[in-house]
mmCIF file of C-alpha atoms in Angstrom:
data_model
loop_
_atom_site.group_PDB
_atom_site.id
_atom_site.type_symbol
_atom_site.label_atom_id
_atom_site.label_comp_id
_atom_site.label_asym_id
_atom_site.label_seq_id
_atom_site.Cartn_x
_atom_site.Cartn_y
_atom_site.Cartn_z
ATOM 1 C CA MET A 1 -17.241 -23.441 -32.664
ATOM 2 C CA LEU A 2 -15.938 -19.565 -33.149
ATOM 3 C CA ALA A 3 -17.852 -18.069 -30.511
ATOM 4 C CA SER A 4 -16.575 -21.251 -28.064
ATOM 5 C CA ARG A 5 -13.200 -20.672 -28.938
ATOM 6 C CA ARG A 6 -13.598 -16.832 -28.329
ATOM 7 C CA GLN A 7 -15.121 -17.667 -25.116
ATOM 8 C CA VAL A 8 -11.845 -19.854 -24.093
ATOM 9 C CA LEU A 9 -9.739 -17.153 -25.341
ATOM 10 C CA VAL A 10 -11.642 -14.236 -23.534
ATOM 11 C CA GLY A 11 -11.504 -16.354 -20.353
ATOM 12 C CA ALA A 12 -7.895 -16.978 -20.575
ATOM 13 C CA ALA A 13 -7.181 -13.445 -21.012
ATOM 14 C CA VAL A 14 -9.167 -12.738 -17.524
ATOM 15 C CA VAL A 15 -7.144 -15.439 -16.053
ATOM 16 C CA LEU A 16 -3.921 -13.665 -17.270
ATOM 17 C CA ALA A 17 -5.549 -10.393 -16.658
ATOM 18 C CA SER A 18 -6.283 -11.350 -12.803
ATOM 19 C CA GLY A 19 -2.696 -13.352 -12.638
ATOM 20 C CA CYS A 20 -1.075 -9.486 -13.174
ATOM 21 C CA ASP A 21 -3.035 -8.355 -10.714
ATOM 22 C CA PRO A 22 -1.007 -8.543 -7.245
ATOM 23 C CA GLY A 23 -4.490 -7.764 -5.392
ATOM 24 C CA ARG A 24 -6.082 -10.618 -6.677
ATOM 25 C CA ASP A 25 -3.005 -13.144 -7.311
ATOM 26 C CA PRO A 26 -4.342 -16.481 -5.994
ATOM 27 C CA ALA A 27 -0.482 -17.933 -5.919
ATOM 28 C CA PRO A 28 1.870 -17.372 -3.265
ATOM 29 C CA PRO A 29 -0.149 -16.379 0.291
ATOM 30 C CA THR A 30 3.201 -15.119 1.669
ATOM 31 C CA ALA A 31 3.202 -12.196 -1.125
ATOM 32 C CA ARG A 32 -0.391 -11.417 -0.226
ATOM 33 C CA ALA A 33 0.741 -10.601 3.177
ATOM 34 C CA THR A 34 -0.718 -6.423 3.930
ATOM 35 C CA PRO A 35 1.379 -4.078 2.521
ATOM 36 C CA THR A 36 4.349 -3.062 4.882
ATOM 37 C CA PRO A 37 5.025 0.831 5.392
ATOM 38 C CA THR A 38 8.028 0.222 3.293
ATOM 39 C CA ASP A 39 6.055 -1.157 0.301
ATOM 40 C CA ARG A 40 3.737 1.549 0.603
ATOM 41 C CA LEU A 41 6.602 3.986 0.742
ATOM 42 C CA LEU A 42 8.169 2.569 -2.337
ATOM 43 C CA ALA A 43 4.694 2.327 -4.207
ATOM 44 C CA ALA A 44 3.883 5.759 -3.529
ATOM 45 C CA ALA A 45 7.423 6.718 -5.276
ATOM 46 C CA ALA A 46 6.884 4.823 -8.111
ATOM 47 C CA ALA A 47 3.477 6.446 -8.660
ATOM 48 C CA ARG A 48 5.314 9.824 -8.318
ATOM 49 C CA GLU A 49 8.059 8.887 -10.759
ATOM 50 C CA ARG A 50 5.366 7.668 -12.839
ATOM 51 C CA SER A 51 3.649 10.518 -13.065
ATOM 52 C CA LEU A 52 6.707 13.214 -13.510
ATOM 53 C CA LEU A 53 7.397 10.799 -16.607
ATOM 54 C CA ALA A 54 4.228 11.481 -17.926
ATOM 55 C CA ALA A 55 4.580 15.081 -17.259
ATOM 56 C CA TYR A 56 8.107 14.795 -19.261
ATOM 57 C CA ASP A 57 6.535 12.834 -22.135
ATOM 58 C CA GLU A 58 3.624 15.307 -22.771
ATOM 59 C CA VAL A 59 6.150 18.287 -22.789
ATOM 60 C CA LEU A 60 8.619 16.354 -24.944
ATOM 61 C CA ALA A 61 5.520 14.655 -27.637
ATOM 62 C CA ARG A 62 4.247 18.154 -28.335
ATOM 63 C CA HIS A 63 7.921 19.999 -28.172
ATOM 64 C CA PRO A 64 10.478 17.525 -29.425
ATOM 65 C CA ASP A 65 13.013 20.406 -29.759
ATOM 66 C CA LEU A 66 13.166 20.833 -26.206
ATOM 67 C CA ALA A 67 14.532 16.655 -25.714
ATOM 68 C CA VAL A 68 18.142 18.137 -25.450
ATOM 69 C CA ARG A 69 17.090 19.886 -22.540
ATOM 70 C CA LEU A 70 14.846 18.011 -20.977
ATOM 71 C CA SER A 71 15.816 14.451 -21.692
ATOM 72 C CA PRO A 72 18.396 14.093 -19.347
ATOM 73 C CA TYR A 73 15.955 14.961 -16.581
ATOM 74 C CA ARG A 74 13.768 12.490 -17.808
ATOM 75 C CA ALA A 75 16.311 9.720 -17.581
ATOM 76 C CA ASP A 76 17.023 10.609 -13.865
ATOM 77 C CA HIS A 77 13.419 9.929 -13.156
ATOM 78 C CA ALA A 78 13.300 6.637 -15.188
ATOM 79 C CA ALA A 79 16.359 5.615 -13.102
ATOM 80 C CA HIS A 80 14.478 6.458 -9.885
ATOM 81 C CA LEU A 81 11.108 4.513 -10.976
ATOM 82 C CA LEU A 82 13.619 1.229 -11.709
ATOM 83 C CA ALA A 83 15.316 2.297 -7.858
ATOM 84 C CA VAL A 84 11.915 2.020 -6.052
ATOM 85 C CA GLU A 85 10.189 -0.665 -8.926
ATOM 86 C CA PRO A 86 12.899 -2.655 -10.118
ATOM 87 C CA ALA A 87 10.375 -4.499 -12.989
ATOM 88 C CA ALA A 88 8.969 -1.437 -14.067
ATOM 89 C CA VAL A 89 9.209 -1.033 -17.905
ATOM 90 C CA VAL A 90 10.247 2.592 -18.975
ATOM 91 C CA SER A 91 9.762 3.535 -22.547
ATOM 92 C CA ALA A 92 12.119 5.128 -24.658
ATOM 93 C CA THR A 93 12.506 8.855 -25.058
ATOM 94 C CA VAL A 94 11.457 10.986 -27.787
ATOM 95 C CA ALA A 95 14.147 12.206 -30.448
ATOM 96 C CA PRO A 96 14.880 15.823 -30.876
ATOM 97 C CA SER A 97 13.423 17.476 -33.713
ATOM 98 C CA ALA A 98 14.100 20.970 -35.463
ATOM 99 C CA ARG A 99 11.004 22.315 -34.492
ATOM 100 C CA ARG A 100 11.626 25.291 -32.095
ATOM 101 C CA THR A 101 9.264 26.100 -29.853
ATOM 102 C CA PRO A 102 8.828 29.732 -28.871
ATOM 103 C CA PRO A 103 11.057 31.331 -25.883
ATOM 104 C CA ARG A 104 7.673 32.285 -23.948
ATOM 105 C CA GLU A 105 5.867 28.874 -24.461
ATOM 106 C CA GLN A 106 9.424 27.148 -23.398
ATOM 107 C CA ALA A 107 9.501 29.233 -20.187
ATOM 108 C CA ARG A 108 5.939 28.335 -18.979
ATOM 109 C CA LEU A 109 6.455 24.814 -19.805
ATOM 110 C CA ARG A 110 9.393 24.788 -17.761
ATOM 111 C CA ALA A 111 7.898 26.531 -14.613
ATOM 112 C CA ARG A 112 5.265 23.654 -14.673
ATOM 113 C CA LEU A 113 7.751 21.159 -14.805
ATOM 114 C CA ARG A 114 9.705 22.766 -12.141
ATOM 115 C CA ALA A 115 6.552 23.197 -9.923
ATOM 116 C CA LEU A 116 6.104 19.430 -10.103
ATOM 117 C CA GLU A 117 9.714 18.550 -9.361
ATOM 118 C CA GLU A 118 9.645 21.099 -6.528
ATOM 119 C CA GLN A 119 6.540 19.256 -5.092
ATOM 120 C CA ALA A 120 8.224 15.989 -5.578
ATOM 121 C CA ALA A 121 11.459 16.982 -3.738
ATOM 122 C CA GLU A 122 9.547 18.344 -0.799
ATOM 123 C CA THR A 123 7.446 15.271 -0.352
ATOM 124 C CA TYR A 124 10.642 13.107 -0.194
ATOM 125 C CA ALA A 125 11.971 14.902 2.083
ATOM 126 C CA ARG A 126 9.406 14.539 4.412
ATOM 127 C CA ALA A 127 9.179 10.922 3.844
ATOM 128 C CA ALA A 128 12.860 10.756 4.098
ATOM 129 C CA ALA A 129 12.772 12.156 7.952
ATOM 130 C CA GLY A 130 10.621 8.900 8.725
ATOM 131 C CA ALA A 131 11.504 6.427 6.948
ATOM 132 C CA PRO A 132 13.821 3.208 7.485
ATOM 133 C CA PRO A 133 17.543 4.062 7.111
ATOM 134 C CA GLY A 134 18.486 2.264 3.853
ATOM 135 C CA HIS A 135 15.105 3.690 2.540
ATOM 136 C CA ALA A 136 15.762 7.051 3.853
ATOM 137 C CA THR A 137 19.008 7.620 1.964
ATOM 138 C CA LEU A 138 17.157 6.834 -1.129
ATOM 139 C CA LEU A 139 14.465 8.949 -0.846
ATOM 140 C CA ALA A 140 16.956 11.621 0.131
ATOM 141 C CA SER A 141 18.516 11.435 -3.034
ATOM 142 C CA LEU A 142 15.361 11.505 -5.003
ATOM 143 C CA ALA A 143 14.792 14.808 -3.189
ATOM 144 C CA ALA A 144 17.974 15.983 -4.003
ATOM 145 C CA CYS A 145 17.663 15.268 -7.715
ATOM 146 C CA GLU A 146 14.254 16.523 -7.944
ATOM 147 C CA ALA A 147 15.585 19.667 -6.582
ATOM 148 C CA SER A 148 18.501 19.741 -8.933
ATOM 149 C CA HIS A 149 16.166 19.465 -11.588
ATOM 150 C CA ALA A 150 14.108 22.810 -10.178
ATOM 151 C CA GLU A 151 17.573 24.568 -9.871
ATOM 152 C CA LEU A 152 18.269 24.279 -13.489
ATOM 153 C CA LEU A 153 14.501 24.123 -15.128
ATOM 154 C CA MET B 1 29.520 5.029 11.240
ATOM 155 C CA THR B 2 27.642 7.009 14.350
ATOM 156 C CA PRO B 3 26.053 10.302 13.736
ATOM 157 C CA SER B 4 28.916 11.760 15.818
ATOM 158 C CA GLN B 5 31.421 10.475 13.315
ATOM 159 C CA VAL B 6 29.717 11.576 10.437
ATOM 160 C CA LEU B 7 29.092 15.037 11.948
ATOM 161 C CA VAL B 8 32.904 15.165 12.746
ATOM 162 C CA GLY B 9 33.532 14.730 9.013
ATOM 163 C CA LEU B 10 30.712 16.902 7.644
ATOM 164 C CA LEU B 11 32.053 19.799 9.807
ATOM 165 C CA GLU B 12 35.508 19.354 8.829
ATOM 166 C CA ALA B 13 34.550 19.007 5.101
ATOM 167 C CA GLU B 14 32.301 21.953 5.584
ATOM 168 C CA HIS B 15 35.272 23.876 7.007
ATOM 169 C CA ALA B 16 37.416 22.781 3.736
ATOM 170 C CA ALA B 17 34.450 24.174 1.535
ATOM 171 C CA VAL B 18 34.260 27.202 3.177
ATOM 172 C CA TRP B 19 37.921 27.772 2.797
ATOM 173 C CA ALA B 20 37.841 26.666 -1.071
ATOM 174 C CA TYR B 21 35.183 29.073 -1.932
ATOM 175 C CA GLY B 22 36.980 32.039 -0.786
ATOM 176 C CA LEU B 23 40.247 31.230 -3.122
ATOM 177 C CA LEU B 24 38.285 29.486 -6.240
ATOM 178 C CA GLY B 25 36.189 33.151 -6.229
ATOM 179 C CA ALA B 26 39.202 34.839 -6.938
ATOM 180 C CA ARG B 27 39.158 32.796 -10.549
ATOM 181 C CA LEU B 28 35.474 33.703 -11.310
ATOM 182 C CA ALA B 29 33.620 36.705 -12.581
ATOM 183 C CA ASP B 30 29.967 37.763 -13.028
ATOM 184 C CA GLU B 31 27.168 35.021 -12.520
ATOM 185 C CA GLU B 32 29.820 32.577 -11.403
ATOM 186 C CA LEU B 33 30.996 34.712 -8.893
ATOM 187 C CA GLU B 34 27.920 35.647 -7.545
ATOM 188 C CA GLN B 35 27.131 31.645 -7.423
ATOM 189 C CA ALA B 36 30.844 31.013 -5.351
ATOM 190 C CA ARG B 37 29.632 33.772 -3.268
ATOM 191 C CA ALA B 38 26.334 32.297 -2.326
ATOM 192 C CA ALA B 39 27.927 28.886 -1.961
ATOM 193 C CA HIS B 40 30.300 30.438 0.232
ATOM 194 C CA ASP B 41 27.446 31.935 2.521
ATOM 195 C CA ALA B 42 25.623 28.093 2.259
ATOM 196 C CA HIS B 43 28.838 26.390 3.760
ATOM 197 C CA ARG B 44 29.649 28.940 6.197
ATOM 198 C CA ARG B 45 25.806 28.514 7.356
ATOM 199 C CA SER B 46 26.026 24.711 7.263
ATOM 200 C CA ARG B 47 29.408 24.904 9.303
ATOM 201 C CA ASP B 48 27.932 26.859 12.102
ATOM 202 C CA ALA B 49 24.846 24.935 12.369
ATOM 203 C CA LEU B 50 26.976 21.892 12.869
ATOM 204 C CA VAL B 51 29.547 23.186 15.572
ATOM 205 C CA PRO B 52 26.853 22.901 18.164
ATOM 206 C CA LEU B 53 25.471 19.694 16.907
ATOM 207 C CA VAL B 54 28.975 17.914 17.325
ATOM 208 C CA ARG B 55 28.958 19.139 20.772
ATOM 209 C CA ASP B 56 25.626 17.970 21.705
ATOM 210 C CA ALA B 57 26.947 14.512 20.525
ATOM 211 C CA GLY B 58 29.787 14.898 22.923
ATOM 212 C CA LYS B 59 32.838 15.571 20.133
ATOM 213 C CA GLU B 60 35.055 18.608 20.347
ATOM 214 C CA PRO B 61 34.374 20.633 17.261
ATOM 215 C CA PRO B 62 37.472 20.165 14.912
ATOM 216 C CA ALA B 63 38.898 23.970 14.018
ATOM 217 C CA PRO B 64 39.739 24.558 10.897
ATOM 218 C CA PRO B 65 43.491 23.837 9.673
ATOM 219 C CA VAL B 66 45.260 26.944 8.563
ATOM 220 C CA ALA B 67 45.638 25.981 5.110
ATOM 221 C CA TYR B 68 44.782 23.258 2.604
ATOM 222 C CA ASP B 69 47.146 22.063 -0.045
ATOM 223 C CA VAL B 70 44.850 23.055 -3.023
ATOM 224 C CA ARG B 71 45.642 25.370 -5.980
ATOM 225 C CA VAL B 72 43.097 26.783 -8.610
ATOM 226 C CA ALA B 73 45.197 28.043 -11.525
ATOM 227 C CA ASP B 74 41.938 29.395 -13.889
ATOM 228 C CA ARG B 75 38.402 29.083 -14.696
ATOM 229 C CA ALA B 76 38.192 25.727 -15.722
ATOM 230 C CA GLN B 77 39.859 24.679 -12.341
ATOM 231 C CA ALA B 78 37.742 26.557 -10.422
ATOM 232 C CA LEU B 79 34.627 25.332 -11.592
ATOM 233 C CA ALA B 80 36.006 21.558 -11.853
ATOM 234 C CA LEU B 81 37.064 22.044 -7.792
ATOM 235 C CA ALA B 82 33.051 23.513 -7.011
ATOM 236 C CA VAL B 83 31.888 20.620 -9.177
ATOM 237 C CA ASP B 84 34.079 18.063 -6.796
ATOM 238 C CA LEU B 85 33.575 20.145 -3.247
ATOM 239 C CA GLU B 86 29.870 19.649 -3.934
ATOM 240 C CA ASP B 87 29.408 16.170 -5.123
ATOM 241 C CA GLY B 88 31.940 15.223 -2.131
ATOM 242 C CA LEU B 89 29.919 17.141 0.494
ATOM 243 C CA ALA B 90 26.848 15.529 -0.790
ATOM 244 C CA VAL B 91 27.985 11.706 0.178
ATOM 245 C CA ARG B 92 28.727 13.252 3.375
ATOM 246 C CA TRP B 93 25.110 14.771 4.169
ATOM 247 C CA ARG B 94 23.698 11.606 2.805
ATOM 248 C CA ASP B 95 25.617 9.602 5.128
ATOM 249 C CA LEU B 96 24.241 11.596 7.834
ATOM 250 C CA VAL B 97 20.838 10.483 6.862
ATOM 251 C CA GLY B 98 21.839 7.085 7.061
ATOM 252 C CA ALA B 99 23.430 7.042 10.004
ATOM 253 C CA THR B 100 20.401 8.700 12.374
ATOM 254 C CA GLU B 101 16.839 8.308 12.971
ATOM 255 C CA ASP B 102 16.606 11.408 14.923
ATOM 256 C CA VAL B 103 13.959 13.396 12.631
ATOM 257 C CA ALA B 104 15.827 16.899 12.936
ATOM 258 C CA LEU B 105 19.288 15.344 11.883
ATOM 259 C CA ARG B 106 17.357 13.484 9.049
ATOM 260 C CA ARG B 107 16.076 16.710 8.232
ATOM 261 C CA LEU B 108 19.302 18.716 8.137
ATOM 262 C CA GLY B 109 20.888 15.921 6.230
ATOM 263 C CA VAL B 110 18.333 16.127 3.507
ATOM 264 C CA SER B 111 18.933 19.504 3.586
ATOM 265 C CA GLY B 112 22.552 19.753 3.166
ATOM 266 C CA LEU B 113 22.278 16.888 0.542
ATOM 267 C CA THR B 114 19.779 19.180 -1.208
ATOM 268 C CA GLY B 115 21.591 22.358 -1.426
ATOM 269 C CA CYS B 116 24.753 20.450 -2.585
ATOM 270 C CA ALA B 117 22.932 18.532 -5.344
ATOM 271 C CA ALA B 118 21.366 21.882 -6.814
ATOM 272 C CA ARG B 119 24.944 23.683 -6.802
ATOM 273 C CA ALA B 120 26.726 20.848 -8.069
ATOM 274 C CA ALA B 121 24.308 20.984 -10.986
ATOM 275 C CA ARG B 122 24.294 24.429 -11.469
ATOM 276 C CA TRP B 123 28.294 24.489 -11.552
ATOM 277 C CA ARG B 124 28.048 21.332 -14.242
ATOM 278 C CA SER B 125 25.671 23.628 -16.396
ATOM 279 C CA LEU B 126 27.968 26.499 -15.798
ATOM 280 C CA ALA B 127 31.436 24.382 -16.657
ATOM 281 C CA GLY B 128 29.452 22.885 -19.755
ATOM 282 C CA VAL B 129 29.290 19.215 -18.043
ATOM 283 C CA ARG B 130 26.741 17.425 -19.587
ATOM 284 C CA PRO B 131 24.765 15.989 -17.902
ATOM 285 C CA THR B 132 24.197 18.325 -15.297
ATOM 286 C CA THR B 133 22.597 16.235 -13.022
ATOM 287 C CA VAL B 134 22.693 12.669 -11.355
ATOM 288 C CA ALA B 135 20.060 10.578 -10.767
ATOM 289 C CA PHE B 136 21.066 9.860 -6.838
ATOM 290 C CA PRO B 137 22.862 12.828 -5.779
ATOM 291 C CA GLY B 138 25.313 11.517 -2.653
ATOM 292 C CA ASP B 139 25.382 7.888 -3.983
ATOM 293 C CA PRO B 140 27.828 7.610 -6.822
ATOM 294 C CA ASP B 141 27.774 3.982 -7.002
ATOM 295 C CA ARG B 142 23.860 3.938 -7.661
ATOM 296 C CA SER B 143 24.605 7.270 -10.002
ATOM 297 C CA ALA B 144 26.838 5.696 -12.551
ATOM 298 C CA ARG B 145 25.084 4.623 -15.685
ATOM 299 C CA PRO B 146 26.023 1.956 -17.742
#
């Protein structure tokens, strides 16, 4: 009885999981068409913004005192992710703390984030050059925003 | 808007920026004056790059007016004007990206937009305006946070 209930639950979980996977979703055949270049462009941008968010979160988790300075940049990335993937879920940011990160360590962390922002700005700028008009302006704004982060980091 | 209309509007706005940075530099010192000089140079370069492009697009490049009706009384007004100039130009450079499929013009547009966004952020930082960056430079509608 217990085992069979577990099997049912596991089975339901598998169905739910496969239902969440757009690659295996059997439901609407039209939605399963081959991704267009625009789909791929937006998916790449979403992956990039997730990775930038993760980089900020990694720093903020260990150095919450840097939140005052870094959280606004993180908020920009959260807005970017939602612009390229409206259904994305973005976690809340870390609260500032009184702990002091030594200046040299701060400089090292900022340099790392700056390099990531510069790389993202260059990638978006290249993508904007060849994108369809509506997306070109969005990608250009993303490039410019990441460059402004790099400028101030 | 056609690319040629955007290019003409950009050239007029870059003329204004070159003039304005000459004016507001007089109210700034030290790091801020250095930043104003660098911005002045950047806008002169943009202006000079736009002149032949406007001509290539079949339009007569507009000459700068003799003066503009702008007054800058102190440092705070100078910094506020610098932020407004860069934010306004960012919109025009972004418009260029949207108005053309020509790769070279697109690149120029992205580069112009990026320069304006970086300078606007630097000016906001110097002026103590927070947040210093906007999520979608050149796109005020999308950048407005709830």
